[in-house]
Short mmCIF file of C-alpha atoms in Angstrom, two decimals:
data_model
loop_
_atom_site.label_atom_id
_atom_site.label_comp_id
_atom_site.label_asym_id
_atom_site.label_seq_id
_atom_site.Cartn_x
_atom_site.Cartn_y
_atom_site.Cartn_z
CA UNK H 1 20.53 220.10 24.63
CA UNK H 2 19.61 220.95 28.19
CA UNK H 3 16.04 221.71 27.17
CA UNK H 4 15.78 218.42 25.26
CA UNK H 5 17.07 216.59 28.32
CA UNK H 6 14.48 218.29 30.53
CA UNK H 7 11.71 217.35 28.08
CA UNK H 8 12.80 213.69 28.00
CA UNK H 9 12.98 213.62 31.81
CA UNK H 10 9.43 214.88 31.95
CA UNK H 11 8.24 212.29 29.43
CA UNK H 12 9.85 209.41 31.33
CA UNK H 13 8.51 210.47 34.73
CA UNK H 14 5.72 208.42 36.26
CA UNK H 15 3.47 211.43 36.52
CA UNK H 16 4.13 213.49 33.39
CA UNK H 17 3.62 217.20 33.88
CA UNK H 18 2.52 219.45 31.09
CA UNK H 19 5.39 221.62 29.92
CA UNK H 20 4.70 225.33 29.78
CA UNK H 21 4.06 227.13 26.52
CA UNK H 22 7.15 229.28 27.09
CA UNK H 23 9.29 226.16 27.55
CA UNK H 24 7.99 224.60 24.33
CA UNK H 25 8.49 227.84 22.36
CA UNK H 26 12.04 228.15 23.71
CA UNK H 27 12.79 224.52 22.81
CA UNK H 28 11.44 225.00 19.27
CA UNK H 29 13.48 228.20 18.85
CA UNK H 30 16.72 226.58 20.00
CA UNK H 31 16.17 223.56 17.75
CA UNK H 32 15.53 225.78 14.74
CA UNK H 33 18.59 228.01 15.18
CA UNK H 34 21.02 225.51 16.66
CA UNK H 35 24.37 225.54 14.86
CA UNK H 36 25.75 222.41 16.53
CA UNK H 37 23.89 219.13 16.70
CA UNK H 38 25.83 217.01 19.20
CA UNK H 39 27.92 217.30 22.34
CA UNK H 40 31.13 216.17 20.65
CA UNK H 41 31.02 219.01 18.13
CA UNK H 42 30.20 221.51 20.86
CA UNK H 43 33.10 220.28 23.01
CA UNK H 44 35.54 220.30 20.08
CA UNK H 45 34.51 223.82 19.07
CA UNK H 46 34.74 225.11 22.63
CA UNK H 47 38.16 223.52 23.06
CA UNK H 48 39.39 225.08 19.81
CA UNK H 49 38.16 228.53 20.82
CA UNK H 50 39.52 228.28 24.36
CA UNK H 51 43.02 227.69 22.97
CA UNK H 52 42.90 231.19 21.51
CA UNK H 53 43.11 234.23 23.74
CA UNK H 54 39.45 235.14 23.39
CA UNK H 55 37.28 236.85 25.96
CA UNK H 56 34.28 234.79 27.06
CA UNK H 57 31.96 237.11 25.13
CA UNK H 58 34.01 236.70 21.95
CA UNK H 59 34.10 232.93 22.34
CA UNK H 60 30.33 232.74 22.79
CA UNK H 61 29.68 235.17 19.95
CA UNK H 62 31.84 233.30 17.46
CA UNK H 63 30.25 229.98 18.41
CA UNK H 64 26.70 231.34 18.20
CA UNK H 65 27.05 233.52 15.11
CA UNK H 66 29.44 231.27 13.13
CA UNK H 67 30.76 234.06 10.90
CA UNK H 68 32.08 232.86 7.54
CA UNK H 69 35.14 235.07 7.27
CA UNK H 70 37.41 237.28 9.36
CA UNK H 71 35.86 240.53 8.08
CA UNK H 72 32.38 239.38 9.07
CA UNK H 73 33.65 238.26 12.49
CA UNK H 74 35.29 241.63 13.12
CA UNK H 75 32.18 243.49 11.97
CA UNK H 76 29.96 241.46 14.33
CA UNK H 77 32.48 241.41 17.20
CA UNK H 78 34.40 244.70 17.11
CA UNK H 79 36.73 243.72 19.98
CA UNK H 80 38.42 241.19 17.64
CA UNK H 81 39.68 243.98 15.39
CA UNK H 82 43.34 244.67 16.07
CA UNK H 83 43.77 241.66 18.37
CA UNK H 84 43.94 239.00 15.67
CA UNK H 85 45.38 238.92 12.19
CA UNK H 86 42.84 238.11 9.49
CA UNK H 87 44.67 234.90 8.56
CA UNK H 88 44.70 233.59 12.15
CA UNK H 89 41.05 234.41 12.68
CA UNK H 90 40.10 232.91 9.30
CA UNK H 91 41.87 229.67 10.23
CA UNK H 92 39.80 229.42 13.43
CA UNK H 93 36.58 230.09 11.52
CA UNK H 94 37.50 227.49 8.89
CA UNK H 95 38.20 224.92 11.61
CA UNK H 96 34.80 225.58 13.17
CA UNK H 97 33.11 225.26 9.79
CA UNK H 98 34.89 221.93 9.22
CA UNK H 99 33.70 220.63 12.58
CA UNK H 100 30.13 221.71 11.78
CA UNK H 101 30.22 220.02 8.38
CA UNK H 102 31.13 216.63 9.93
CA UNK H 103 28.23 216.59 12.39
CA UNK H 104 25.74 213.78 12.30
#
């Protein structure tokens, strides 16, 4: 979203500057692999994850990777193993998936 904002700022400027190739490649990459499409979904997901006792790395990893189940989450983020019961972690992942499915 920040990159899109920067691009729109550049386009609305009186003297439009050419954006670098690296910037455009980064923007295309983030658009292609973005899991969340709007600020409301991002804020809701972040709020949900911050209510749990997650380390910042775990919070970011869950939000970026969007694992489908507790076993996958624990395999991708080993520090979750032993700290959370599978049912509790699965509930969080299901809530994130629900928020993602209602994006526009």
